[in-house]
PDB file of C-alpha atoms in Angstrom:
ATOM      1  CA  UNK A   1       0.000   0.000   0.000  1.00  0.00           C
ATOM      2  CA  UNK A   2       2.780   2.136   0.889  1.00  0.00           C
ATOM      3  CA  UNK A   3       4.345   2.309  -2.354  1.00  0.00           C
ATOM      4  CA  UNK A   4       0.978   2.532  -4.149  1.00  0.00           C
ATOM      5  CA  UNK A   5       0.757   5.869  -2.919  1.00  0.00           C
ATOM      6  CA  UNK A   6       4.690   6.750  -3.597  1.00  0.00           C
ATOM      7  CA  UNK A   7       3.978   5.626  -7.068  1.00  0.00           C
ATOM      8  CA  UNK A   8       1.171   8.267  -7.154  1.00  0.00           C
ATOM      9  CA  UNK A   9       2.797  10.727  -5.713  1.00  0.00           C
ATOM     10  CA  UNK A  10       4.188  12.821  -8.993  1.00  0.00           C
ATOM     11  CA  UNK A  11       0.346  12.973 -10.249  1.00  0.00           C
ATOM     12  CA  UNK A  12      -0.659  14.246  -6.739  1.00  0.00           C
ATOM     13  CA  UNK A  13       1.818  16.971  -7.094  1.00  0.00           C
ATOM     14  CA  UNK A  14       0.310  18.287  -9.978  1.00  0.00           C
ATOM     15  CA  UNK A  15      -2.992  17.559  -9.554  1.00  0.00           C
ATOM     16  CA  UNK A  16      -3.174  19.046  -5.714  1.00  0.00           C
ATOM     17  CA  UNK A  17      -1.026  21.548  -6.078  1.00  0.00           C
ATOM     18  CA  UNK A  18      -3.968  24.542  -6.704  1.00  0.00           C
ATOM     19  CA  UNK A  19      -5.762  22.368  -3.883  1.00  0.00           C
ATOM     20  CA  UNK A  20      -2.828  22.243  -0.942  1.00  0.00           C
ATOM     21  CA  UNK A  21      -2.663  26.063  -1.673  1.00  0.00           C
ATOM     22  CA  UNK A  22      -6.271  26.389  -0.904  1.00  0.00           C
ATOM     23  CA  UNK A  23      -5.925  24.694   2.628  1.00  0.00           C
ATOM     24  CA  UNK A  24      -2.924  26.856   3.481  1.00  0.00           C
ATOM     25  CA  UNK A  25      -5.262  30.218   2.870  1.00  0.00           C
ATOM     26  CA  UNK A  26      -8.003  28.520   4.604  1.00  0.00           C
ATOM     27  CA  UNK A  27      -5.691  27.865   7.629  1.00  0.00           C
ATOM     28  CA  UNK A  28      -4.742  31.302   7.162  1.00  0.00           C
ATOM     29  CA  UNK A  29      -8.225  32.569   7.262  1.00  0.00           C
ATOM     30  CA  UNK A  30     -10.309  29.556   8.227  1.00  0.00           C
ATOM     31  CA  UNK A  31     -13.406  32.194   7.985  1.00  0.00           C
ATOM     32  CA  UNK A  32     -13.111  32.046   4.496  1.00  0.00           C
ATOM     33  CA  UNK A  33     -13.950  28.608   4.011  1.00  0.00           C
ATOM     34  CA  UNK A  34     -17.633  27.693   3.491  1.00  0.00           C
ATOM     35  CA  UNK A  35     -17.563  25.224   6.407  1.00  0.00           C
ATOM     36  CA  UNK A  36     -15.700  26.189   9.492  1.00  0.00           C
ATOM     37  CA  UNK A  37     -14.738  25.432  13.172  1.00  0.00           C
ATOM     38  CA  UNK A  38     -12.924  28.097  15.160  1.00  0.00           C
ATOM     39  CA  UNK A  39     -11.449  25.851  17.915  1.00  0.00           C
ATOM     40  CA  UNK A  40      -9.841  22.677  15.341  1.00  0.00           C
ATOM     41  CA  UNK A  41     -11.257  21.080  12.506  1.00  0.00           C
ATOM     42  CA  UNK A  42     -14.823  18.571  12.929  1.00  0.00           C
ATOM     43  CA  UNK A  43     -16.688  16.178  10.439  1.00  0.00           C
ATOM     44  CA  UNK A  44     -20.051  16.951  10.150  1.00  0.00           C
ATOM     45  CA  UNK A  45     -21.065  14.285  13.114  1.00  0.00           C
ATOM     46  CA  UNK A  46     -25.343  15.740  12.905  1.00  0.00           C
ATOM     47  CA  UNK A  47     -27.392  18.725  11.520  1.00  0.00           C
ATOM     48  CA  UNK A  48     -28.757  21.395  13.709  1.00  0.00           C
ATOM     49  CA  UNK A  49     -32.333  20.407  12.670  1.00  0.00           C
ATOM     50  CA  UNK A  50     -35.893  21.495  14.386  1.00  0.00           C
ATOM     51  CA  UNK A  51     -37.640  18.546  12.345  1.00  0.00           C
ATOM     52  CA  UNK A  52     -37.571  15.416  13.298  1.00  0.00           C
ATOM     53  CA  UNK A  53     -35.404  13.900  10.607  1.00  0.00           C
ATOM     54  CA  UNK A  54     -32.407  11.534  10.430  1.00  0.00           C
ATOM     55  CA  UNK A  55     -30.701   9.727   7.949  1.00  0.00           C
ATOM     56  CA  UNK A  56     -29.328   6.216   7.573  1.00  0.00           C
ATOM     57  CA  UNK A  57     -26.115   5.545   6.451  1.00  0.00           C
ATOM     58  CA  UNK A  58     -23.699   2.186   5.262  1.00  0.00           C
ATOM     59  CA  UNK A  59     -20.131   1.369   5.583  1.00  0.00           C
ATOM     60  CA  UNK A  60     -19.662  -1.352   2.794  1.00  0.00           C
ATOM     61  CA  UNK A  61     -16.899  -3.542   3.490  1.00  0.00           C
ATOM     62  CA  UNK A  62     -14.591  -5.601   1.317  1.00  0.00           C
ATOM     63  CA  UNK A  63     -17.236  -8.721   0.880  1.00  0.00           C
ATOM     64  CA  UNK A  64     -20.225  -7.304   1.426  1.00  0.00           C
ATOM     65  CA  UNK A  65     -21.779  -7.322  -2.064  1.00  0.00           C
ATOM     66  CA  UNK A  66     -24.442 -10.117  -1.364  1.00  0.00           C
ATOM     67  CA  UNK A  67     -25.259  -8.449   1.796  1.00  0.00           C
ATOM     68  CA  UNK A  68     -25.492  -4.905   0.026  1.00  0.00           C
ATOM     69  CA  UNK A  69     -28.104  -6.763  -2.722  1.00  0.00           C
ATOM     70  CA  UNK A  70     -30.531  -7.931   0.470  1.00  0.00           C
ATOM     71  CA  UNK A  71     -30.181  -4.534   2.013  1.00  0.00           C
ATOM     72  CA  UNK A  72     -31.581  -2.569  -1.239  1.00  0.00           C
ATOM     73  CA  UNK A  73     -34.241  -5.174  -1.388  1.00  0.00           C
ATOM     74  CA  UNK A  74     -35.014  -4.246   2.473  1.00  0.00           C
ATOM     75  CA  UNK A  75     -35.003  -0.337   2.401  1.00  0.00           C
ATOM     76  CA  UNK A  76     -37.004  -0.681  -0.861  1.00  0.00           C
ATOM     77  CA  UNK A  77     -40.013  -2.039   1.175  1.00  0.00           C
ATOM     78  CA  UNK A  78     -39.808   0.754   3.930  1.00  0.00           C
ATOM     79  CA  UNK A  79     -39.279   3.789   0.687  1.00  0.00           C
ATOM     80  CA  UNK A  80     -36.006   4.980   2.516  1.00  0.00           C
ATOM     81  CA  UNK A  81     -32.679   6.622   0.569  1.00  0.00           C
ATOM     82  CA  UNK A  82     -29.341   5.848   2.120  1.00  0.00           C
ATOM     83  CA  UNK A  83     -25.845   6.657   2.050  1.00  0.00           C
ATOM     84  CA  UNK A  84     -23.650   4.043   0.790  1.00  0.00           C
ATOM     85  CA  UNK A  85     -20.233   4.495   1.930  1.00  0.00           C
ATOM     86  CA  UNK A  86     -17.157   3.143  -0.380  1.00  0.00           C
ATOM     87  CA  UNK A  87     -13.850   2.775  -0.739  1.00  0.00           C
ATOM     88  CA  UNK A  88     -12.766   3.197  -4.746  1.00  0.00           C
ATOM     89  CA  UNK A  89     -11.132  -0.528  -4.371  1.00  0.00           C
ATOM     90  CA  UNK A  90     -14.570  -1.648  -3.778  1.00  0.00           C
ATOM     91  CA  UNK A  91     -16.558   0.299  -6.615  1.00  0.00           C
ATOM     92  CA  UNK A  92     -13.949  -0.948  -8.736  1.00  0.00           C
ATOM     93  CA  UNK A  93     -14.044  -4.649  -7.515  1.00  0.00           C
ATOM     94  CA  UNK A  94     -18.191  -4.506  -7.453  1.00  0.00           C
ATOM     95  CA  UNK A  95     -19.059  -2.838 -10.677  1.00  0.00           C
ATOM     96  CA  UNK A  96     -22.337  -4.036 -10.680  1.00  0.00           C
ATOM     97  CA  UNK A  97     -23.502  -3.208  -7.044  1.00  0.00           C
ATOM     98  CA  UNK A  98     -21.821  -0.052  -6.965  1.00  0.00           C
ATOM     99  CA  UNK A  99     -24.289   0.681 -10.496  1.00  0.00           C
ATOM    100  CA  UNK A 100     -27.453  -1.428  -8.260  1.00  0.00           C
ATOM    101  CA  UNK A 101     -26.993   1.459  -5.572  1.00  0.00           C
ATOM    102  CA  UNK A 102     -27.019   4.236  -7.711  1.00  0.00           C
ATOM    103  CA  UNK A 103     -29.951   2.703  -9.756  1.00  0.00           C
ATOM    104  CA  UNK A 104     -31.931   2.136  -6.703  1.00  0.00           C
ATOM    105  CA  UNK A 105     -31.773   5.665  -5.926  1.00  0.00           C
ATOM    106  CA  UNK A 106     -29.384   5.608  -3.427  1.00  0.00           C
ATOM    107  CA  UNK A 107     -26.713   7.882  -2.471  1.00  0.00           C
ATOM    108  CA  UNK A 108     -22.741   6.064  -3.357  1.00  0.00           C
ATOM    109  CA  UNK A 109     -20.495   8.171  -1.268  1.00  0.00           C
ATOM    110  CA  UNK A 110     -16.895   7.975  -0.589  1.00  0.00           C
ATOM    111  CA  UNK A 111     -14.815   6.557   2.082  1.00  0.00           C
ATOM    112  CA  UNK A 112     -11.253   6.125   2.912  1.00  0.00           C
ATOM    113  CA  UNK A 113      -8.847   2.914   2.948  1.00  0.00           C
ATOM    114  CA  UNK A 114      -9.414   1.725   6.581  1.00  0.00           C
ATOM    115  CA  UNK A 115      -5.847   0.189   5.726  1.00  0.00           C
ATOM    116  CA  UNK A 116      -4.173   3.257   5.485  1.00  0.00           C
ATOM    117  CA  UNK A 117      -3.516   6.376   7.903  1.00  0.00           C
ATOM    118  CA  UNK A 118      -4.001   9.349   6.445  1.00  0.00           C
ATOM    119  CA  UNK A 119      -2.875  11.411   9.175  1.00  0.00           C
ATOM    120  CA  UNK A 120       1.000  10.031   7.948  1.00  0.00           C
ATOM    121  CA  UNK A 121       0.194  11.117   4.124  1.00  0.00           C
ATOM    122  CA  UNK A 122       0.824  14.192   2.482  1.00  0.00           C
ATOM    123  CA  UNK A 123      -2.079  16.650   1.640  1.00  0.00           C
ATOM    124  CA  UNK A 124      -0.744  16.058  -2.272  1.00  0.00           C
ATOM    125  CA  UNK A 125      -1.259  12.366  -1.322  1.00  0.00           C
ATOM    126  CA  UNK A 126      -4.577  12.377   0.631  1.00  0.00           C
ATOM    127  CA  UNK A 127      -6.254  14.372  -2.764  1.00  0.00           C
ATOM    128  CA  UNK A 128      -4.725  11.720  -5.156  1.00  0.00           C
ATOM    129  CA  UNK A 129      -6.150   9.308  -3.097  1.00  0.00           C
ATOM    130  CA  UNK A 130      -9.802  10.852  -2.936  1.00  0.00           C
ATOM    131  CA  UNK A 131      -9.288  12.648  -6.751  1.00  0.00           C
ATOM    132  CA  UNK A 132      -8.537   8.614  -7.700  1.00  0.00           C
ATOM    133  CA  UNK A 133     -11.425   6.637  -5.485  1.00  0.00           C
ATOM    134  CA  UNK A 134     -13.941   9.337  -6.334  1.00  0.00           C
ATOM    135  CA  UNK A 135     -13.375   9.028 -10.075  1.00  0.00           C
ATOM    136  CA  UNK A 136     -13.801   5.307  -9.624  1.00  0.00           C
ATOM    137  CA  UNK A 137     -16.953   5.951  -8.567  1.00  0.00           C
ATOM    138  CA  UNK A 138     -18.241   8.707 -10.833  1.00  0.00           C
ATOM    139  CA  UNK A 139     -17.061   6.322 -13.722  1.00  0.00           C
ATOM    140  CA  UNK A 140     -19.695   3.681 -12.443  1.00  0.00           C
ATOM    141  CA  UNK A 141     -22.802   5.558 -11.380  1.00  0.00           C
ATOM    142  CA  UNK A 142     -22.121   9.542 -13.277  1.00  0.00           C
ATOM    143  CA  UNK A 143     -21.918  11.550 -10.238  1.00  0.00           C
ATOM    144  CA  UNK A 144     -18.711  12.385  -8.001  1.00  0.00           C
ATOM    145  CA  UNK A 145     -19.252  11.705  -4.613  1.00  0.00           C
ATOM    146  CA  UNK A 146     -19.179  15.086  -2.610  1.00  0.00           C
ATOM    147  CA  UNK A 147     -19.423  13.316   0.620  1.00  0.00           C
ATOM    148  CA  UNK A 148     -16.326  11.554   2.163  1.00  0.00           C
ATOM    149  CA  UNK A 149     -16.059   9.231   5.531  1.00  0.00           C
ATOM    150  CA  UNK A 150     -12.400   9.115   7.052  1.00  0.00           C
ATOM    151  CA  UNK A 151     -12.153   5.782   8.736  1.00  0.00           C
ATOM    152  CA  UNK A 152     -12.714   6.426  12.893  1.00  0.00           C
ATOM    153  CA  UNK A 153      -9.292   7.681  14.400  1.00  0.00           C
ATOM    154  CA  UNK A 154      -7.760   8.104  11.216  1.00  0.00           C
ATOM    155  CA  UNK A 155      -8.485  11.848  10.669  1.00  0.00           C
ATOM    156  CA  UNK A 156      -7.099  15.253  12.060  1.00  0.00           C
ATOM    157  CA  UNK A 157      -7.303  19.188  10.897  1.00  0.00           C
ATOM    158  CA  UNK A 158      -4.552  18.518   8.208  1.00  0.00           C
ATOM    159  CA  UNK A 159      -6.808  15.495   6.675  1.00  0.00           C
ATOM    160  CA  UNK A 160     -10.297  17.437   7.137  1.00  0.00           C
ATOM    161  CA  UNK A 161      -8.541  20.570   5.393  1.00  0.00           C
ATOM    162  CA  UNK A 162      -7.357  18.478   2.307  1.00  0.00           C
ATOM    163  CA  UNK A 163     -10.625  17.167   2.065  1.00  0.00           C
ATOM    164  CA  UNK A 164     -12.447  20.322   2.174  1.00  0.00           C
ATOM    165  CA  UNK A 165      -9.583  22.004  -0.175  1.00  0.00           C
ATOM    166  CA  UNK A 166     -11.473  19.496  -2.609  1.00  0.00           C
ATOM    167  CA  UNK A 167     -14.955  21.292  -2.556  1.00  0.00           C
ATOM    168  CA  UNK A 168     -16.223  18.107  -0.875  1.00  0.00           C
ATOM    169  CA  UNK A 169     -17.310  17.316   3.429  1.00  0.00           C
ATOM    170  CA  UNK A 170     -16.017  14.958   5.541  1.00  0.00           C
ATOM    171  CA  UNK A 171     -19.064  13.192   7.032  1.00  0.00           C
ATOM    172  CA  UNK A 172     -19.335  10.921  10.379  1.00  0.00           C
ATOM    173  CA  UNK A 173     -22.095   9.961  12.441  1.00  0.00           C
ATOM    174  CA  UNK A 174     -23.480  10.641  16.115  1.00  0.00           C
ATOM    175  CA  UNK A 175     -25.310   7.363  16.524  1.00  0.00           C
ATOM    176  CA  UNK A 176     -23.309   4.153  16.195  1.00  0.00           C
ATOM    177  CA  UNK A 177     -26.003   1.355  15.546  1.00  0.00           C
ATOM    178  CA  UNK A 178     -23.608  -0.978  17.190  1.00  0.00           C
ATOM    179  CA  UNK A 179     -24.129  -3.708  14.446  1.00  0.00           C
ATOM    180  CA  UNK A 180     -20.087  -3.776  13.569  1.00  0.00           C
ATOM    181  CA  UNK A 181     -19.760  -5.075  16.974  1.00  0.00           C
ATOM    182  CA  UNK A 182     -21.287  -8.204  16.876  1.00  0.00           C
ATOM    183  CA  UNK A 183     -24.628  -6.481  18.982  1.00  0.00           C
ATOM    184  CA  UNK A 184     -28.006  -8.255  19.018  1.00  0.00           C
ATOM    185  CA  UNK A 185     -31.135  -7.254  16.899  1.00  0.00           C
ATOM    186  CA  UNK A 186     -32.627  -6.018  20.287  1.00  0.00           C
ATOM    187  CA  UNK A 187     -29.355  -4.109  21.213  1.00  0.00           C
ATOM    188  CA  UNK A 188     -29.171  -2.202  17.898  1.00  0.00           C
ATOM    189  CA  UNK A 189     -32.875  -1.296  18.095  1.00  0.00           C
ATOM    190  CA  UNK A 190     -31.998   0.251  21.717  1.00  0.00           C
ATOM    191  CA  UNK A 191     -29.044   1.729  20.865  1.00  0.00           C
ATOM    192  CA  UNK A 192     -30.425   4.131  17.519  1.00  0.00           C
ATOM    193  CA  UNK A 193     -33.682   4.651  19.793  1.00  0.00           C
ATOM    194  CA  UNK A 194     -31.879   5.859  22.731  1.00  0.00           C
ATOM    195  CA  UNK A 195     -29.417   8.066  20.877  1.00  0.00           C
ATOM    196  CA  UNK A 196     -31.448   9.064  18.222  1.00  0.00           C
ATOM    197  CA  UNK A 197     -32.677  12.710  17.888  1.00  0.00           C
ATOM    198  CA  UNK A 198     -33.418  15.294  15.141  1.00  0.00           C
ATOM    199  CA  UNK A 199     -30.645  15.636  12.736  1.00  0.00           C
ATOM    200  CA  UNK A 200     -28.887  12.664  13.655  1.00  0.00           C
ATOM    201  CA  UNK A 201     -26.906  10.533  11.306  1.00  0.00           C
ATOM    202  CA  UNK A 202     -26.513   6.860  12.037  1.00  0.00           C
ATOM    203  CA  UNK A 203     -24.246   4.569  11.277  1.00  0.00           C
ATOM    204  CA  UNK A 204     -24.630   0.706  10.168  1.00  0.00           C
ATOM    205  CA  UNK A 205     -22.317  -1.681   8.480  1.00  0.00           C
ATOM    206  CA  UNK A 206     -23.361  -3.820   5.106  1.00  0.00           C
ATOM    207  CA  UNK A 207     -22.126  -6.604   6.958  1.00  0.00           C
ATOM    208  CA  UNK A 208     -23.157  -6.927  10.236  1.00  0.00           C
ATOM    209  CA  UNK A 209     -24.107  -9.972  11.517  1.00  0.00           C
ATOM    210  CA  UNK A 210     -27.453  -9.059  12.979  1.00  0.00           C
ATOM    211  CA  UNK A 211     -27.809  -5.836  11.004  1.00  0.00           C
ATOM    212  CA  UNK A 212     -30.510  -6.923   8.414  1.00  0.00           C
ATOM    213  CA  UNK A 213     -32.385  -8.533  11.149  1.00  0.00           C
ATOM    214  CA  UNK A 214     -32.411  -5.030  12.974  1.00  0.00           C
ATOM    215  CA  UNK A 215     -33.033  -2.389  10.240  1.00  0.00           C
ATOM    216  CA  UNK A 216     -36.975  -3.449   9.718  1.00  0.00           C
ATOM    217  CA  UNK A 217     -37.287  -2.678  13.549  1.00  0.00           C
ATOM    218  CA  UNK A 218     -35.761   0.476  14.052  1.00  0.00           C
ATOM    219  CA  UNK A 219     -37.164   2.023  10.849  1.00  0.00           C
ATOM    220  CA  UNK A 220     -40.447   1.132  11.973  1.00  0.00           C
ATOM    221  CA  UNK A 221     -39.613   2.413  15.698  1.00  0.00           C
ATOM    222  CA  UNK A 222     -38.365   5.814  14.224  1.00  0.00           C
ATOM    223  CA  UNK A 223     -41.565   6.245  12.097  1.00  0.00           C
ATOM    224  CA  UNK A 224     -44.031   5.303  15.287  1.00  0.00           C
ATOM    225  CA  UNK A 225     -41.581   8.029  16.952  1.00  0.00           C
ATOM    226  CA  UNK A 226     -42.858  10.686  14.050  1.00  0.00           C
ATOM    227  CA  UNK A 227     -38.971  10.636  12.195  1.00  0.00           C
ATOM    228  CA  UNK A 228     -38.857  11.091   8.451  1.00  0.00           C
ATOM    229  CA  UNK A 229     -35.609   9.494   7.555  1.00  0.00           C
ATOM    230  CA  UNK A 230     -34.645  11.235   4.537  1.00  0.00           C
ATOM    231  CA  UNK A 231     -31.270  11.028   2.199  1.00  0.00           C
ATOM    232  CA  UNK A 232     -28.279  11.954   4.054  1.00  0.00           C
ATOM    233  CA  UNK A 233     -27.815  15.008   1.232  1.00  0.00           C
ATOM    234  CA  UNK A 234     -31.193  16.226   1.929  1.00  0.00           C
ATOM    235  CA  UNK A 235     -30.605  16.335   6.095  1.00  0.00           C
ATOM    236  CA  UNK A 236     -27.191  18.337   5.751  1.00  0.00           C
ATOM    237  CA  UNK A 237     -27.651  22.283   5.470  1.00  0.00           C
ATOM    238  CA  UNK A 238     -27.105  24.207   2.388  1.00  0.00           C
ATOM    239  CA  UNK A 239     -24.937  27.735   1.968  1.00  0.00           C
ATOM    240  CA  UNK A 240     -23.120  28.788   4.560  1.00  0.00           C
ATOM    241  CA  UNK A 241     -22.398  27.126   7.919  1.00  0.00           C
ATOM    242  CA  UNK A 242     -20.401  26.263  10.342  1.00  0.00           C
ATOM    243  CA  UNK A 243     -19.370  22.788  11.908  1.00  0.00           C
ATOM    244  CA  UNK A 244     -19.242  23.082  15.735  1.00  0.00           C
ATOM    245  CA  UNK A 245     -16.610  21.489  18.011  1.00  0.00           C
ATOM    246  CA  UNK A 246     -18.729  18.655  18.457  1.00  0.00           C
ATOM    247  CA  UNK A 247     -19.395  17.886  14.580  1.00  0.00           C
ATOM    248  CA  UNK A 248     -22.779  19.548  14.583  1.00  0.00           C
ATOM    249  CA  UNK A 249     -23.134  21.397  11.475  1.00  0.00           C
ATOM    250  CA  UNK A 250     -25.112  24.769  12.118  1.00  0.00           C
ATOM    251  CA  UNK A 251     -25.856  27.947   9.932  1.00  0.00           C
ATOM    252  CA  UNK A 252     -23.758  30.189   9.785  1.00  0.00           C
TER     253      UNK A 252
END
């Protein structure tokens, strides 16, 4: 992996170089950027929202095509857009599921090598890597992915500034579902209902063990609780704003 990105690193210079010079003005004048945090750098975690509205979002792992195919099938029965998350590797290893998402209607985001730490790259580096996985994408479904998750830990002000240098967000979650971790239907359920309030993005995994068992419950429990889960695109603000300390993206 490491000399992947050495190999890359020539076309990065070229290709990032307008974009690196963007994230030293912004750390110049961080005020200047469109989205901003005064006190460090944040992903967009939730939305400052008076509704109550949430959206559901996937991290697709390396095998999880079969399980992606039952979960379309699923959220299909309950109406409900998601947020696919996906590494480039995948899209390009999945051709067909990555085009299944997008035909379904569903949103095919970005997300980062969990294999790599980006924190140790270059900014030159971290865009090649996006500018490369994002293409992979567009080339499949016909629209860029403007939405990018960093793998949790993996992140700091220099990655979330090379990402935003790109004209695209760095986007998180405030309610883990739990479902990576091995928990139970019943847990999962508890765990979204518990933590769940308006604006909230939560997080499942395409291949949790009990995660397709769970989803029919706690969409149903959010629409008895009066939540309209709507595409993650649709719950994050538009214009200006500004991302708080604790990822909760406000207007400005």
């Amino acid at each position: 992996m490491k000399i992947f990105y050495l190999r890359r690193r020539w076309l990065a210079v070229l290709a990032g170089a307008a974009a690196c010079a963007a994230i030293f003005a912004a750390a110049a004048a961080p005020g200047a950027m469109t989205a901003s945090a005064s006190a460090g750098q944040a992903p967009i975690r939730s939305v400052q929202r008076d509704q109550k509205q949430t959206a559901v979002t996937f991290d697709v792992a390396q095998d999880d095509e079969g399980e992606v195919a039952e979960l379309l099938e699923l959220l299909d029965g309950y109406h409900v857009t998601a947020a696919f998350f996906v590494t480039g590797e995948w899209a390009q290893q999945h051709p067909d599921a990555v085009r299944a998402l997008r035909e379904a209607g569903h949103e095919v985001m970005g997300r980062l090598d969990t294999g790599v730490r980006y924190t140790r790259l270059t900014a030159e580096e971290i865009i090649a890597d996006i500018t490369d996985s994002c293409d992979q994408i567009e080339a499949l479904t016909g629209a860029a992915p403007t939405l990018i998750r960093c793998p949790d830990g993996t992140y700091d002000d220099h990655v979330l500034a090379a990402i935003r240098s790109m004209g695209r967000e760095a986007v998180q979650w405030d309610v883990d579902s739990l479902d990576g971790e091995g928990a139970s239907a019943g847990e999962i359920s508890r765990q979204v209902m518990e933590h769940v309030e308006p604006g909230s993005i939560l997080l499942f995994h395409s291949g949790g063990p009990h995660t397709k068992e769970a989803l029919p419950v706690v969409l149903e429990q959010l629409l008895r609780e009066g939540y309209e889960i709507v595409p993650l695109s649709q719950l994050l603000l538009e214009g200006d704003y500004v991302v708080d300390g604790s990822g909760r993206q406000c207007p400005a």
